[in-house]
Tab-separated table of C-alpha atoms in Angstrom:
chain	number	residue	atom	x	y	z
A	1	MET	CA	27.295	8.873	-64.316
A	2	ARG	CA	27.062	7.221	-61.000
A	3	ALA	CA	25.780	3.805	-61.035
A	4	PHE	CA	25.863	1.027	-58.405
A	5	VAL	CA	27.119	-2.261	-60.089
A	6	ILE	CA	26.873	-5.670	-58.585
A	7	THR	CA	30.423	-7.907	-59.692
A	8	GLY	CA	29.773	-10.672	-57.430
A	9	PRO	CA	27.912	-12.437	-54.711
A	10	GLY	CA	28.417	-9.646	-51.388
A	11	GLN	CA	30.765	-7.341	-54.257
A	12	GLY	CA	29.352	-3.913	-55.076
A	13	VAL	CA	30.886	-1.005	-55.885
A	14	VAL	CA	29.765	2.506	-57.366
A	15	ARG	CA	31.123	3.290	-60.536
A	16	ASP	CA	31.460	5.857	-63.455
A	17	VAL	CA	29.663	4.615	-66.267
A	18	PRO	CA	28.493	6.117	-69.549
A	19	PRO	CA	25.163	7.620	-69.714
A	20	PRO	CA	22.507	5.856	-71.562
A	21	ALA	CA	21.180	7.352	-74.798
A	22	ALA	CA	17.681	7.238	-75.627
A	23	ARG	CA	17.286	5.276	-78.552
A	24	ALA	CA	14.184	5.237	-80.676
A	25	GLY	CA	10.712	4.374	-78.808
A	26	GLU	CA	13.112	5.241	-75.843
A	27	VAL	CA	13.574	7.885	-73.095
A	28	VAL	CA	16.474	8.842	-70.807
A	29	VAL	CA	15.045	9.418	-67.202
A	30	ASP	CA	16.769	10.929	-64.438
A	31	VAL	CA	16.170	9.006	-61.234
A	32	ASP	CA	14.698	10.832	-58.043
A	33	ARG	CA	14.125	7.633	-56.250
A	34	ALA	CA	14.646	4.147	-56.073
A	35	GLY	CA	13.343	1.681	-54.113
A	36	VAL	CA	15.417	-1.621	-53.184
A	37	CYS	CA	13.591	-5.327	-52.481
A	38	GLY	CA	13.809	-8.835	-51.696
A	39	THR	CA	14.666	-9.598	-55.365
A	40	ASP	CA	17.730	-7.163	-55.409
A	41	LEU	CA	18.732	-8.542	-51.914
A	42	GLU	CA	18.890	-12.019	-53.649
A	43	PHE	CA	21.225	-10.355	-56.630
A	44	PHE	CA	23.629	-9.352	-54.124
A	45	SER	CA	23.562	-12.382	-52.055
A	46	GLY	CA	24.154	-14.175	-54.977
A	47	GLU	CA	20.784	-16.554	-54.466
A	48	MET	CA	18.499	-15.262	-56.946
A	49	ALA	CA	17.256	-17.788	-59.536
A	50	TYR	CA	18.417	-15.850	-63.114
A	51	LEU	CA	21.854	-16.170	-61.856
A	52	HIS	CA	21.557	-19.566	-62.067
A	53	SER	CA	19.331	-20.132	-65.270
A	54	GLY	CA	21.289	-17.714	-67.293
A	55	GLU	CA	18.847	-14.851	-67.058
A	56	ALA	CA	21.313	-12.572	-65.778
A	57	SER	CA	24.912	-12.732	-64.886
A	58	TYR	CA	27.445	-10.070	-63.001
A	59	PRO	CA	28.086	-7.437	-63.373
A	60	MET	CA	24.923	-6.369	-63.316
A	61	ARG	CA	22.831	-3.012	-62.130
A	62	ILE	CA	19.554	-3.578	-59.922
A	63	GLY	CA	16.947	-1.186	-59.705
A	64	HIS	CA	13.372	-2.018	-60.603
A	65	GLU	CA	11.388	0.356	-58.443
A	66	TRP	CA	11.770	3.860	-59.500
A	67	SER	CA	10.572	7.154	-60.101
A	68	GLY	CA	12.021	10.168	-62.132
A	69	VAL	CA	11.839	12.864	-64.913
A	70	VAL	CA	12.406	12.819	-68.453
A	71	THR	CA	15.064	14.379	-69.658
A	72	ALA	CA	15.936	12.946	-73.207
A	73	VAL	CA	13.645	11.361	-75.805
A	74	GLY	CA	15.224	9.147	-78.566
A	75	SER	CA	12.428	9.699	-81.213
A	76	ALA	CA	11.107	13.041	-82.294
A	77	GLY	CA	7.414	11.799	-81.818
A	78	ASP	CA	7.898	11.815	-78.181
A	79	GLU	CA	9.043	15.405	-76.996
A	80	ALA	CA	5.835	15.593	-75.395
A	81	TRP	CA	7.445	13.257	-72.689
A	82	LEU	CA	10.136	15.846	-72.001
A	83	GLY	CA	9.906	17.443	-68.590
A	84	ARG	CA	7.550	14.410	-67.220
A	85	ARG	CA	7.768	13.172	-64.055
A	86	VAL	CA	7.150	9.707	-64.631
A	87	THR	CA	7.226	5.477	-63.432
A	88	GLY	CA	7.397	2.656	-65.455
A	89	ASP	CA	6.779	-0.982	-65.763
A	90	THR	CA	9.396	-3.227	-65.093
A	91	MET	CA	8.780	-6.042	-67.806
A	92	LEU	CA	9.624	-5.490	-71.303
A	93	GLY	CA	8.475	-7.477	-73.797
A	94	CYS	CA	9.465	-8.199	-77.395
A	95	GLY	CA	6.510	-6.608	-78.532
A	96	HIS	CA	5.782	-9.078	-81.396
A	97	CYS	CA	4.844	-12.685	-79.601
A	98	ALA	CA	1.416	-13.625	-79.208
A	99	ARG	CA	1.885	-12.781	-75.332
A	100	CYS	CA	2.718	-9.223	-75.973
A	101	THR	CA	-0.304	-8.629	-78.648
A	102	SER	CA	-2.357	-9.942	-76.115
A	103	GLY	CA	-1.499	-7.724	-73.695
A	104	ARG	CA	0.511	-10.029	-71.529
A	105	GLN	CA	3.943	-8.495	-72.285
A	106	HIS	CA	5.203	-9.486	-68.631
A	107	LEU	CA	5.245	-12.930	-69.511
A	108	CYS	CA	6.814	-12.605	-73.067
A	109	ALA	CA	9.369	-15.831	-73.003
A	110	ASP	CA	12.516	-12.725	-74.518
A	111	ARG	CA	11.221	-9.930	-72.049
A	112	HIS	CA	13.954	-7.821	-70.079
A	113	GLU	CA	12.819	-6.641	-66.803
A	114	ILE	CA	14.198	-3.424	-65.679
A	115	GLY	CA	17.349	-4.273	-63.614
A	116	VAL	CA	16.347	-7.809	-63.212
A	117	ARG	CA	16.612	-9.663	-66.405
A	118	ARG	CA	18.539	-9.973	-69.792
A	119	GLY	CA	20.913	-6.964	-68.726
A	120	TRP	CA	18.671	-3.969	-68.855
A	121	PRO	CA	20.661	-1.723	-66.368
A	122	GLY	CA	18.514	-0.609	-63.330
A	123	ALA	CA	17.514	2.422	-61.370
A	124	LEU	CA	20.297	2.881	-58.912
A	125	ALA	CA	22.061	5.079	-61.020
A	126	ALA	CA	21.267	8.669	-61.949
A	127	GLN	CA	20.135	7.962	-65.268
A	128	LEU	CA	17.645	5.196	-66.722
A	129	PRO	CA	16.453	4.072	-70.033
A	130	VAL	CA	13.003	3.275	-70.573
A	131	PRO	CA	11.087	2.159	-73.299
A	132	VAL	CA	8.119	4.733	-73.936
A	133	SER	CA	5.647	2.003	-74.186
A	134	ALA	CA	6.585	1.148	-70.839
A	135	LEU	CA	6.138	4.870	-68.890
A	136	HIS	CA	3.348	6.285	-66.771
A	137	GLU	CA	3.198	9.924	-66.030
A	138	LEU	CA	2.562	11.159	-62.269
A	139	PRO	CA	0.591	13.316	-60.995
A	140	PRO	CA	1.132	16.418	-58.944
A	141	GLU	CA	-0.242	14.409	-55.816
A	142	VAL	CA	2.356	11.474	-56.498
A	143	ASP	CA	5.755	12.586	-55.238
A	144	ALA	CA	8.900	11.352	-55.834
A	145	THR	CA	8.445	8.237	-52.869
A	146	LEU	CA	4.776	7.257	-53.741
A	147	GLY	CA	6.444	7.229	-57.469
A	148	ALA	CA	8.769	4.644	-56.498
A	149	LEU	CA	6.264	2.657	-54.794
A	150	VAL	CA	4.167	2.211	-57.296
A	151	GLU	CA	5.777	-0.899	-59.053
A	152	PRO	CA	5.567	-2.897	-55.269
A	153	GLY	CA	2.200	-1.196	-55.069
A	154	ALA	CA	0.859	-2.599	-58.488
A	155	ASN	CA	2.271	-6.136	-57.303
A	156	ALA	CA	0.267	-5.927	-54.684
A	157	LEU	CA	-3.056	-4.698	-56.243
A	158	ARG	CA	-2.759	-7.613	-59.010
A	159	ALA	CA	-2.937	-9.869	-55.756
A	160	VAL	CA	-6.143	-8.143	-54.343
A	161	LEU	CA	-7.723	-8.053	-57.581
A	162	ALA	CA	-7.176	-11.750	-58.321
A	163	ALA	CA	-8.604	-12.408	-54.417
A	164	GLN	CA	-12.095	-10.706	-55.509
A	165	LEU	CA	-12.913	-9.499	-52.796
A	166	VAL	CA	-16.238	-7.686	-52.166
A	167	PRO	CA	-16.775	-4.814	-49.046
A	168	GLY	CA	-17.076	-7.308	-46.123
A	169	ALA	CA	-15.436	-10.338	-47.088
A	170	ARG	CA	-12.803	-11.577	-44.797
A	171	VAL	CA	-8.996	-11.901	-45.839
A	172	LEU	CA	-6.077	-13.198	-45.102
A	173	ILE	CA	-2.719	-11.640	-45.635
A	174	MET	CA	0.287	-13.751	-45.066
A	175	GLY	CA	3.764	-11.881	-44.996
A	176	PRO	CA	3.614	-8.686	-43.492
A	177	GLY	CA	6.512	-7.625	-45.693
A	178	THR	CA	6.317	-4.411	-48.413
A	179	ILE	CA	4.258	-6.502	-50.486
A	180	GLY	CA	2.053	-7.968	-48.137
A	181	LEU	CA	1.341	-4.343	-46.155
A	182	LEU	CA	0.319	-2.939	-49.240
A	183	ALA	CA	-2.202	-5.999	-50.136
A	184	ALA	CA	-3.249	-5.273	-46.809
A	185	SER	CA	-3.863	-1.769	-47.757
A	186	PHE	CA	-5.560	-2.216	-50.636
A	187	ALA	CA	-7.826	-4.675	-49.507
A	188	ALA	CA	-9.117	-2.325	-46.593
A	189	ALA	CA	-9.627	0.313	-49.691
A	190	ALA	CA	-11.891	-2.513	-50.880
A	191	GLY	CA	-13.782	-2.630	-48.125
A	192	ALA	CA	-12.452	-6.076	-46.865
A	193	GLU	CA	-11.875	-7.391	-43.406
A	194	VAL	CA	-7.924	-7.580	-43.335
A	195	HIS	CA	-6.219	-10.224	-41.436
A	196	VAL	CA	-2.565	-10.544	-40.967
A	197	LEU	CA	-0.439	-13.304	-40.377
A	198	GLY	CA	3.361	-13.121	-39.232
A	199	LEU	CA	5.845	-13.073	-36.828
A	200	SER	CA	6.678	-9.421	-35.995
A	201	LEU	CA	3.501	-7.535	-36.029
A	202	ASP	CA	4.220	-4.459	-33.615
A	203	PHE	CA	4.733	-2.419	-37.048
A	204	THR	CA	1.645	-4.355	-38.653
A	205	ARG	CA	-0.522	-3.195	-35.848
A	206	SER	CA	0.813	0.598	-36.041
A	207	LEU	CA	-0.666	0.721	-39.543
A	208	GLY	CA	-4.230	-0.104	-38.364
A	209	PHE	CA	-4.008	-3.930	-39.006
A	210	THR	CA	-5.441	-4.601	-35.427
A	211	HIS	CA	-6.680	-8.139	-36.954
A	212	ALA	CA	-2.721	-9.469	-36.503
A	213	TRP	CA	-1.467	-12.828	-35.664
A	214	THR	CA	0.744	-14.858	-35.495
A	215	ALA	CA	0.784	-19.090	-36.412
A	216	ASP	CA	0.055	-19.686	-32.776
A	217	THR	CA	-2.795	-17.000	-32.069
A	218	LEU	CA	-4.534	-17.253	-35.358
A	219	PRO	CA	-8.436	-17.745	-34.791
A	220	GLU	CA	-10.238	-20.186	-36.553
A	221	LEU	CA	-12.310	-18.214	-38.830
A	222	PRO	CA	-13.634	-18.643	-42.535
A	223	PHE	CA	-11.494	-16.754	-44.685
A	224	ASP	CA	-12.748	-15.903	-48.220
A	225	ALA	CA	-9.494	-15.539	-49.886
A	226	VAL	CA	-6.204	-16.125	-48.821
A	227	VAL	CA	-3.487	-14.073	-49.856
A	228	ASP	CA	0.122	-15.244	-49.483
A	229	CYS	CA	3.195	-12.991	-49.551
A	230	SER	CA	5.824	-14.797	-47.919
A	231	THR	CA	8.686	-16.354	-47.975
A	232	ALA	CA	8.042	-19.410	-46.380
A	233	SER	CA	7.743	-23.060	-48.094
A	234	THR	CA	5.048	-24.197	-45.710
A	235	LEU	CA	2.343	-21.306	-45.909
A	236	PRO	CA	0.893	-22.150	-49.386
A	237	ALA	CA	-0.178	-25.701	-48.330
A	238	ARG	CA	-1.469	-23.654	-44.895
A	239	ALA	CA	-3.198	-21.573	-46.957
A	240	ILE	CA	-5.065	-23.840	-49.051
A	241	ASP	CA	-6.508	-25.464	-45.670
A	242	LEU	CA	-7.179	-22.151	-44.489
A	243	VAL	CA	-9.093	-20.554	-47.305
A	244	GLU	CA	-13.151	-21.484	-47.268
A	245	PRO	CA	-14.694	-23.831	-49.325
A	246	GLY	CA	-14.954	-22.165	-53.220
A	247	GLY	CA	-12.700	-19.617	-52.126
A	248	ARG	CA	-9.816	-17.767	-53.827
A	249	VAL	CA	-5.726	-18.186	-52.556
A	250	VAL	CA	-3.716	-16.018	-54.377
A	251	PHE	CA	0.057	-16.550	-54.632
A	252	ILE	CA	2.432	-13.983	-54.871
A	253	GLY	CA	5.614	-14.508	-52.829
A	254	ILE	CA	8.320	-17.008	-53.579
A	255	ALA	CA	10.038	-19.007	-51.591
A	256	GLU	CA	13.414	-20.087	-51.603
A	257	GLN	CA	12.464	-23.871	-51.690
A	258	PRO	CA	9.836	-25.408	-53.393
A	259	SER	CA	6.009	-25.365	-51.804
A	260	LEU	CA	4.780	-28.558	-51.308
A	261	ALA	CA	0.824	-28.371	-51.773
A	262	ASP	CA	-1.901	-31.050	-52.052
A	263	THR	CA	-3.878	-30.220	-54.989
A	264	ARG	CA	-6.525	-32.919	-54.222
A	265	ARG	CA	-7.329	-29.971	-51.334
A	266	LEU	CA	-7.731	-27.317	-54.102
A	267	ALA	CA	-9.783	-29.703	-56.122
A	268	LEU	CA	-11.822	-30.970	-52.771
A	269	LYS	CA	-12.757	-27.749	-51.818
A	270	ASP	CA	-13.238	-26.040	-55.460
A	271	VAL	CA	-11.061	-23.416	-54.438
A	272	THR	CA	-9.448	-21.326	-57.246
A	273	ALA	CA	-5.742	-20.694	-56.818
A	274	VAL	CA	-3.759	-17.574	-58.581
A	275	GLY	CA	-0.495	-17.092	-59.199
A	276	VAL	CA	0.904	-13.312	-59.778
A	277	LEU	CA	4.051	-12.003	-61.681
A	278	SER	CA	4.678	-8.445	-61.582
A	279	GLY	CA	2.595	-5.452	-61.211
A	280	SER	CA	2.226	-5.085	-65.072
A	281	GLY	CA	-1.648	-3.982	-65.897
A	282	ALA	CA	-1.980	-2.324	-62.151
A	283	LEU	CA	0.258	0.472	-62.372
A	284	ALA	CA	-2.235	3.155	-63.404
A	285	GLN	CA	-4.981	2.098	-61.320
A	286	THR	CA	-2.033	2.205	-58.346
A	287	ILE	CA	-1.227	5.881	-59.178
A	288	SER	CA	-4.960	6.764	-59.519
A	289	ALA	CA	-5.305	5.035	-55.685
A	290	TYR	CA	-2.047	6.487	-54.547
A	291	ALA	CA	-3.120	10.082	-55.832
A	292	ALA	CA	-6.342	9.527	-54.614
A	293	GLY	CA	-5.286	9.405	-50.882
A	294	ALA	CA	-7.086	5.673	-51.034
A	295	VAL	CA	-3.595	4.432	-50.447
A	296	ASP	CA	-0.554	6.098	-48.548
A	297	PRO	CA	2.478	3.760	-48.335
A	298	ARG	CA	4.674	6.286	-47.392
A	299	PRO	CA	4.651	4.609	-43.717
A	300	LEU	CA	6.498	1.818	-45.056
A	301	VAL	CA	9.798	3.698	-46.070
A	302	ALA	CA	12.258	3.687	-43.321
A	303	ALA	CA	14.609	5.862	-44.785
A	304	THR	CA	15.929	7.306	-48.015
A	305	VAL	CA	20.014	7.049	-48.502
A	306	THR	CA	22.137	7.946	-51.073
A	307	LEU	CA	23.818	5.393	-53.286
A	308	ASP	CA	26.970	5.341	-51.335
A	309	ASP	CA	24.899	3.543	-48.888
A	310	ALA	CA	23.836	0.895	-51.527
A	311	VAL	CA	26.063	-2.196	-50.472
A	312	ALA	CA	25.199	-1.843	-46.409
A	313	VAL	CA	21.319	-1.795	-47.700
A	314	LEU	CA	21.734	-4.674	-49.475
A	315	SER	CA	23.981	-6.443	-46.788
A	316	GLY	CA	21.036	-5.988	-44.472
A	317	ARG	CA	22.959	-3.404	-42.237
A	318	ARG	CA	20.025	-0.873	-40.790
A	319	ALA	CA	20.576	2.180	-38.901
A	320	PRO	CA	18.808	2.176	-35.290
A	321	ALA	CA	16.994	5.015	-36.146
A	322	TRP	CA	15.426	4.190	-39.047
A	323	GLY	CA	12.936	1.777	-37.265
A	324	PRO	CA	11.004	-1.458	-38.698
A	325	ALA	CA	9.391	-0.069	-41.998
A	326	PRO	CA	10.275	-2.772	-44.348
A	327	LYS	CA	11.375	-0.528	-47.552
A	328	ILE	CA	14.952	1.727	-48.168
A	329	HIS	CA	14.778	4.262	-50.911
A	330	ILE	CA	17.873	5.562	-52.691
A	331	THR	CA	18.700	8.814	-54.244
A	332	PRO	CA	20.631	7.731	-57.381
A	333	ALA	CA	22.061	11.447	-57.981
A	334	SER	CA	23.126	12.092	-54.520
């Protein structure tokens, strides 16, 4: 089958590789759609931290945002999955440690991450092996595009849930990339007054987020919660400054350099700070929100291209016709 392989920093190629065989407890998925995210770009550039910690190495096959159809199963008891449209969790825990058995498999020290960690092949390929325990079925209302947006949507939803918003609460979303705009959408669906802080805001406003500000224009307002979806090392400290005493700050963006935050400010303002890793635990809720039309992230997809376009996409080259939407999808089978 055809698969995209990163062979080194800035180097990638489409290769013919052996197709996966479903082992016991696994299925094989024919991938309909795969999304490209910032993590994938960091693997391609060589900047991703896992490459330097030894948790990932070249050659590697990326892609952890996906949807597809189950075409093979490894255990007779899993045959009911055949033909189902699915997406799945990226985080694959060992299943035995205390974190896994308490429902926190995304924090398992020995976890694999599809297309990310410890060599599990990713979804920029015609087929993908996935444990049955990670699968989520997609209803008819959730098409291939929405299915490949479940994983980033679940990340954003977990961040919004961590903010503990109530209807009418005022929340500031920092960083209007894919995760930030998804977080803004889920916050709006929860009845919050959503404000967005960013650099380029025309696309953000086109989605209906009229309270969109730059650092220079942000008004002095009391924010009940701040969700930092940015990659700016200076913004975590600003988030603590901007949130109301007794409020909540959620950190889901990861900066290239360490972020310095004054914990005295956290304590003296009685602020709760929460970190979010992965969409695990919110995938089913995200699928339900998409199916019900409560959140429709399809405008975030600028273009859908083929596997042969992966190098251009990962190099940051964009066709002018694509416009400013942040997400690129790939159809691996074409």
